[in-house]
Coordinates of C-alpha atoms in Angstrom, one line a residue:
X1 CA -51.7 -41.7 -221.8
X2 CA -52.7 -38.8 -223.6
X3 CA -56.6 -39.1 -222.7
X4 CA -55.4 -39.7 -219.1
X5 CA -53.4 -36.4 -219.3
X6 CA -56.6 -34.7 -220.2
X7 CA -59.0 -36.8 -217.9
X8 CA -56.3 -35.8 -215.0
X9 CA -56.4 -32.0 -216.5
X10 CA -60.0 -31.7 -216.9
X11 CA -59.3 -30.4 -220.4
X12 CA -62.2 -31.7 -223.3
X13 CA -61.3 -35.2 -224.7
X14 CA -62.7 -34.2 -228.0
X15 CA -63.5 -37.3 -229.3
X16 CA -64.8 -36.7 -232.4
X17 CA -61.4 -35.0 -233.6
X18 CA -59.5 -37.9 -232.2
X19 CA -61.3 -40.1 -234.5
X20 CA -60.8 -38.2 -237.7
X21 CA -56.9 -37.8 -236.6
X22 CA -56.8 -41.7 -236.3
X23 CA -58.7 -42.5 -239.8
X24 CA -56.9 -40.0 -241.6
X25 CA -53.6 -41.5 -240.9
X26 CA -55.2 -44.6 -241.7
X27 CA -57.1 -44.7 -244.3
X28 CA -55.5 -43.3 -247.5
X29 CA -53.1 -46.4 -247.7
X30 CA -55.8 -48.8 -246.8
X31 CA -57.9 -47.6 -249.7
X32 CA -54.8 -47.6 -251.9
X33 CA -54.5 -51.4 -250.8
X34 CA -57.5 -52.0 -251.8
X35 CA -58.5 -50.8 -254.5
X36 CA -54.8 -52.3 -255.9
X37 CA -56.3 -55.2 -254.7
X38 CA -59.5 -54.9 -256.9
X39 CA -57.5 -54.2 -259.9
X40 CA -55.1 -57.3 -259.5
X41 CA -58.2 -59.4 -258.8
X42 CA -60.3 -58.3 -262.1
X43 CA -56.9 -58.8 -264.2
X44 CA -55.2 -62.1 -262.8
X45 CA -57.6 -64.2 -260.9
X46 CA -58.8 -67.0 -263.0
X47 CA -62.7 -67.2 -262.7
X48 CA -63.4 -65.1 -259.5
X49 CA -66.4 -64.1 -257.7
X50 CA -66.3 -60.6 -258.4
X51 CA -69.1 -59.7 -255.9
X52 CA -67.7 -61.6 -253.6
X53 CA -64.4 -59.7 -253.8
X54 CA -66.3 -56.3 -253.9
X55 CA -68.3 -56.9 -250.6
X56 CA -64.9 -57.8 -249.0
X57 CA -63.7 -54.9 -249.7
X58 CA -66.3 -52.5 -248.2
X59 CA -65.8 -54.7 -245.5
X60 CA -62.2 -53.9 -245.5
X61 CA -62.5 -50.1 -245.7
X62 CA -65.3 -50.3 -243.1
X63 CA -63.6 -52.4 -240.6
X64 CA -66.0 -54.9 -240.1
X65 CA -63.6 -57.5 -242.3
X66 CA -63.3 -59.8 -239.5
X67 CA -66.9 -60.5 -239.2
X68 CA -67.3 -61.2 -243.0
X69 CA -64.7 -64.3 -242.6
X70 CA -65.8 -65.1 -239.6
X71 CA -69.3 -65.9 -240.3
X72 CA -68.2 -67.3 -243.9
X73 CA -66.1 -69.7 -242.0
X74 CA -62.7 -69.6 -243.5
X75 CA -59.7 -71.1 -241.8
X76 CA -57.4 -68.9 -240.9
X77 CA -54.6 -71.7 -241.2
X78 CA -56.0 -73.4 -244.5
X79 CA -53.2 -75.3 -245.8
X80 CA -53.6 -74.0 -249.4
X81 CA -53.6 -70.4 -249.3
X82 CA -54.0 -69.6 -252.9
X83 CA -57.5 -69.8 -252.7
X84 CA -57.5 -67.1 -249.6
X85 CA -59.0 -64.1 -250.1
X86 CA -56.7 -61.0 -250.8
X87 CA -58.4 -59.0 -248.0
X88 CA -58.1 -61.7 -245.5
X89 CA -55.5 -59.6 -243.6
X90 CA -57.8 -56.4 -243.3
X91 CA -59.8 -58.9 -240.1
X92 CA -56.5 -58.0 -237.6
X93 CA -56.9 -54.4 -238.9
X94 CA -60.9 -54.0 -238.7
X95 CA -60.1 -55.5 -235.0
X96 CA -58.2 -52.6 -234.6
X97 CA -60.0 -50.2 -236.2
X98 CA -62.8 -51.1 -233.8
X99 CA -60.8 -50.5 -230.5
X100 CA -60.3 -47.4 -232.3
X101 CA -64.2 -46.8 -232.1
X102 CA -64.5 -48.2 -228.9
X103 CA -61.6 -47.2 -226.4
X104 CA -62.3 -43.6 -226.5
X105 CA -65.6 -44.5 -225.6
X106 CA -64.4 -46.2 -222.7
X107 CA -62.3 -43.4 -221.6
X108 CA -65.9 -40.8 -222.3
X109 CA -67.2 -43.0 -219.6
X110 CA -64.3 -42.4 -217.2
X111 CA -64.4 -39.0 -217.5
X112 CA -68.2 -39.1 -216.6
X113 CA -66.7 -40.9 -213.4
X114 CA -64.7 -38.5 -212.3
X115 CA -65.6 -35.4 -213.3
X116 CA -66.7 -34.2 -209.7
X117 CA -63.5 -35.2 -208.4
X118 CA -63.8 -37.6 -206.2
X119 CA -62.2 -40.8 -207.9
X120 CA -58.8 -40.2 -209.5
X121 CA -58.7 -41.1 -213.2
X122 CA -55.9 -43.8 -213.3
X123 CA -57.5 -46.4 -210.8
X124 CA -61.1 -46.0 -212.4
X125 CA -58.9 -46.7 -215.7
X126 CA -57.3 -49.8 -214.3
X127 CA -61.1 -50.6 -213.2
X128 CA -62.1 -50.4 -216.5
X129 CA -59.9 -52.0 -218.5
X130 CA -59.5 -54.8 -215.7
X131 CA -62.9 -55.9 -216.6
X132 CA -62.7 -55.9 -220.0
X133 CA -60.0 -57.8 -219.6
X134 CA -61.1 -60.2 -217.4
X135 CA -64.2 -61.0 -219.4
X136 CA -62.7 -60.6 -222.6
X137 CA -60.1 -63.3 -221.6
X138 CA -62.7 -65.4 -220.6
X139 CA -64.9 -65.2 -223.6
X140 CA -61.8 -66.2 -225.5
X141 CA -60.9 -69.1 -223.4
X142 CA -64.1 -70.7 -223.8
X143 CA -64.7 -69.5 -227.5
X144 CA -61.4 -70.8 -228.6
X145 CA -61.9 -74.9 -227.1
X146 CA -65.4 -74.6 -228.8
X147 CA -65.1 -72.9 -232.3
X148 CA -61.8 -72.1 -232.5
X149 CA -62.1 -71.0 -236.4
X150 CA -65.1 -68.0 -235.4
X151 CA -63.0 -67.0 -232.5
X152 CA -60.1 -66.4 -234.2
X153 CA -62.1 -63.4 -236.1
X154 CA -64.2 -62.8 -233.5
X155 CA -63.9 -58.8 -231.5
X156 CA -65.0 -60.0 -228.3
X157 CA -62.1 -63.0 -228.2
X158 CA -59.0 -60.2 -229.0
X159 CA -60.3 -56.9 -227.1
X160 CA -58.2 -58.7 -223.7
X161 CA -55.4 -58.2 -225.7
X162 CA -55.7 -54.5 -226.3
X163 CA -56.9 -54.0 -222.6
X164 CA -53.7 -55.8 -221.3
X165 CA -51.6 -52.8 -223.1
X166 CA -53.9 -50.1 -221.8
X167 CA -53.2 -51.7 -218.8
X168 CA -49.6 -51.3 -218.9
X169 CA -49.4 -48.1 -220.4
X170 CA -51.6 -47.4 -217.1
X171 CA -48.8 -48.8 -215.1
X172 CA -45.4 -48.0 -217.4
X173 CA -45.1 -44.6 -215.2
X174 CA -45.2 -46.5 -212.2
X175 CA -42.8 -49.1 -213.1
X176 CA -38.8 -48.0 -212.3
X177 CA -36.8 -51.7 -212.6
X178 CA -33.2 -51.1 -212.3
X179 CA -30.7 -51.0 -215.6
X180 CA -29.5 -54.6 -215.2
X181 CA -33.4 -55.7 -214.9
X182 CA -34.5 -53.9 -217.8
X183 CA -31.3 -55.0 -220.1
X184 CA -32.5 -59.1 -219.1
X185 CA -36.5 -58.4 -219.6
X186 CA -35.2 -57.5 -222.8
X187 CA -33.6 -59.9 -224.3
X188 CA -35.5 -62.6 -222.4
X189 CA -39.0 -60.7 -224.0
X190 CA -37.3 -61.3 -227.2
X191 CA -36.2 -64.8 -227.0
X192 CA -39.8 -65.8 -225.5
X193 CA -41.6 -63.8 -228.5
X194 CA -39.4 -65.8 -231.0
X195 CA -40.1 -69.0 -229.4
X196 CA -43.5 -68.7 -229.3
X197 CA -43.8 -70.2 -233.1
X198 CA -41.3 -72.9 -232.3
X199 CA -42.8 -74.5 -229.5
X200 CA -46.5 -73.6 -229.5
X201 CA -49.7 -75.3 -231.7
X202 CA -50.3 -71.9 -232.6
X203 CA -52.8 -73.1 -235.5
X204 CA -54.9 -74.9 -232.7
X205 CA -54.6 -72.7 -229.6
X206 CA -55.0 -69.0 -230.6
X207 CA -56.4 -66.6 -229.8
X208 CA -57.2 -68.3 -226.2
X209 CA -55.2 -68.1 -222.9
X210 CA -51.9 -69.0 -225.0
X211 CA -52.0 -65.5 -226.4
X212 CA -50.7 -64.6 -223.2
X213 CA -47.0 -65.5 -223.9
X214 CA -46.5 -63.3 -227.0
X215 CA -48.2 -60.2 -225.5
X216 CA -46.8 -60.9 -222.7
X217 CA -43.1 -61.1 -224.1
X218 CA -43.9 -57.8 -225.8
X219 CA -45.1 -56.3 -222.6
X220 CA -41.6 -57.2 -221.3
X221 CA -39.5 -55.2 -224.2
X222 CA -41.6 -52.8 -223.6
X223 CA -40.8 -52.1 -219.7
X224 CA -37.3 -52.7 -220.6
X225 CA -37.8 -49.7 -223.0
X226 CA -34.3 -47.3 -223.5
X227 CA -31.8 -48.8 -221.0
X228 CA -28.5 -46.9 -222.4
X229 CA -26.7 -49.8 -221.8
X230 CA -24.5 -51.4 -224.8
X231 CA -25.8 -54.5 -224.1
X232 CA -29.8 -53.4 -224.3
X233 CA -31.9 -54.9 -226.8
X234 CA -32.5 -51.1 -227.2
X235 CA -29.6 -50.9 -229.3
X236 CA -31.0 -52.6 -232.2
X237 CA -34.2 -51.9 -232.1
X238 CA -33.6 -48.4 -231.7
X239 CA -31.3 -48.8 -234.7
X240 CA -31.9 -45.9 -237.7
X241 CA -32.3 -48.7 -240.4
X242 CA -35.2 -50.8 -238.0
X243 CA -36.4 -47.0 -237.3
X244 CA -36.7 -46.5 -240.8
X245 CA -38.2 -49.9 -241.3
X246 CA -41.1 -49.5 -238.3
X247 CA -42.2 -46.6 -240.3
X248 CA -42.6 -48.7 -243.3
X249 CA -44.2 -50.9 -241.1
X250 CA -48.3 -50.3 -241.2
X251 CA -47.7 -50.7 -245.4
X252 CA -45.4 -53.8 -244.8
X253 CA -48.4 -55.4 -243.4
X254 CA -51.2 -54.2 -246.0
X255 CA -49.4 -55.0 -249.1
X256 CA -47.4 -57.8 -248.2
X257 CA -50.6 -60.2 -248.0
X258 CA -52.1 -59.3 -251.6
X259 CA -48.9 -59.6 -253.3
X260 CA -48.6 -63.1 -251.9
X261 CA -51.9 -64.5 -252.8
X262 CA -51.3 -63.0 -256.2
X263 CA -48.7 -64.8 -256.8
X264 CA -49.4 -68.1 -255.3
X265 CA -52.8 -67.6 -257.6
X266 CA -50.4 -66.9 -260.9
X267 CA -48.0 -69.7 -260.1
X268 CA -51.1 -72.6 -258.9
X269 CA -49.4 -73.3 -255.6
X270 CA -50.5 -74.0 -252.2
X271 CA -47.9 -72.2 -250.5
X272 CA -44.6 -69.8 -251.3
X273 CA -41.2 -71.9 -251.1
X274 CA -37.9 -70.2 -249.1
X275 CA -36.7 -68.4 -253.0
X276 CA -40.1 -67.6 -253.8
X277 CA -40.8 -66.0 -250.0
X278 CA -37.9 -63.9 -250.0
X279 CA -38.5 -62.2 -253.3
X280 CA -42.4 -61.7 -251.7
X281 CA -40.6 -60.1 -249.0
X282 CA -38.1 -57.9 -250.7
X283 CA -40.9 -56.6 -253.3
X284 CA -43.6 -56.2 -250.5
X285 CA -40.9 -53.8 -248.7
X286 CA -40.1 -51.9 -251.6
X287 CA -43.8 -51.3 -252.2
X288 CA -44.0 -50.6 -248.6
X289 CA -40.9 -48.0 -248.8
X290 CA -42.9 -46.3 -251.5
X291 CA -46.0 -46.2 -250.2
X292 CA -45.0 -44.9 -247.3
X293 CA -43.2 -42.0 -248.9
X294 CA -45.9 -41.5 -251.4
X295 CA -48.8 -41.6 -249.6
X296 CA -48.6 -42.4 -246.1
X297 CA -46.2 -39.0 -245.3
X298 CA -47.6 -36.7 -247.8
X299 CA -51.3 -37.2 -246.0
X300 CA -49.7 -36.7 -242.8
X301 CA -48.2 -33.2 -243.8
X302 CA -51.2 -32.2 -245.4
X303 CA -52.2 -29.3 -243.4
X304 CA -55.7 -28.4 -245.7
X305 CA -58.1 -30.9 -243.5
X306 CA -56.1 -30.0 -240.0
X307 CA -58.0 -26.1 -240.7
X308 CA -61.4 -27.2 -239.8
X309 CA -63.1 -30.0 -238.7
X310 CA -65.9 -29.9 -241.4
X311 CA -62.6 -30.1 -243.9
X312 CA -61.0 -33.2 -241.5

């Protein structure tokens, strides 16, 4: 919404300083991850490749993870995850870090659209996007029923998903449900996201048209948004302690992956049991807490690079 603001303002998108904003406030804790991970590897796992390791993670830090276990094969949902790789998570986070490349590009060309005036920047958006969309979903479809294992890594098999949120943050200012409507999508947006690993093969269906229930049970919390009411899923979501916790939240999800792997590599087992996974949890939010406070939000407060570009 804010490159629309600017598209519909005719003010400079300035790309480039978009995209040292983004990898700023991504990047220090990434390479932190990282190289943690490095270190645990060379200390506590028992004959490793180190090479192997090392090219993972430039991958890692250059976004381009989900390629590397993509066209080394690996099974996402191989029963024994000890011998997983450490960085495995980083291919969700290189997916992202490529929309991150690519949207803005996406929204270059809109502008180029519209600059004369003549087509309004929201429907060329929902243009756009729709096509991406569309093939993206497609692509995914077919990709997923023939080799479900490379489309599960694969760019061109996820970027429907990021289009379908562009395309409702396209249409959130448009959209004015009533109170009661909004307090039911919800907790019904809820109920259907949980579900979604009860009643769905996820290890055999994703990324392809399945994927559409879970995004689609976010999209709904999402239009539900702040209702007021006492009986809004709002209310605890919006809660200071899950606040507190979404902050956390890009750490949760780098370090909580290494520090399982490490220890289902020190303890020889396939898989963490219900004791084991809740100490994996509790440490890999303490780290997160940490790392957050650290590193994550003494980067973002940084005001040296923010002086000049050439600094950024």
């Amino acid at each position: 919404l804010s490159f629309v603001r600017k598209l519909e303002a005719g003010r400079p998108l300035a790309l480039g300083r978009y995209w040292l904003h983004v990898f700023k406030r991504l990047l220090p804790l990434a390479v932190l991850t990282i190289l943690g991970t490095l270190v645990l590897v060379a200390a506590v796992y028992p004959g490793s490749d180190a090479g192997q390791w090392r090219s993972e993670a430039l991958a890692s830090v250059f976004y381009a993870e989900n390629w590397a276990l993509a066209l080394s094969a690996v099974d996402y949902y191989a029963a024994d995850h000890s011998t997983a790789s450490p960085f495995q998570h980083f291919w969700s986070l290189s997916v992202q870090g490529q929309v991150f490349l690519l949207w803005p590009l996406i929204f270059a060309a809109a502008w180029l659209l519209t600059r004369r005036g003549t087509r309004r920047p929201v429907p060329v958006l929902v243009a756009m996007f729709g096509t991406v969309f569309l093939a993206s979903l497609a692509w995914s479809v077919h990709s997923t029923a023939t080799q479900q294992e490379f489309a599960y890594f694969d760019t061109r098999t996820r970027l429907w998903e990021f289009a379908l949120g562009s395309l409702l943050a396209l249409a959130l200012p448009y959209l004015r449900p009533p109170r009661t409507a909004r307090v039911a999508l919800g907790w019904l947006g809820l109920l259907s996201m949980v579900s979604v690993g009860v009643l769905v093969d996820v290890q055999g269906a994703f990324p392809g048209w399945i994927a559409l229930w879970p995004l689609l049970s976010a999209a709904a919390i999402i239009v539900a948004g702040r209702t007021g009411s006492p009986f809004g899923l709002d209310r605890i979501l919006a809660s200071a302690p899950l606040v507190r916790l979404g902050d956390s939240a890009y750490a949760l999800y780098l370090l909580h992956w290494p520090v399982l792997i490490t220890y289902l590599v020190l303890r020889d087992r396939p898989m963490a049991g219900p004791r084991s996974g809740v100490v994996i949890i509790l440490v890999s939010l303490v780290l997160a807490v940490l790392a957050t406070r650290l590193v994550e939000d003494r980067v973002k407060a940084w005001a040296w690079p923010e002086r000049s570009r050439l600094r950024l």
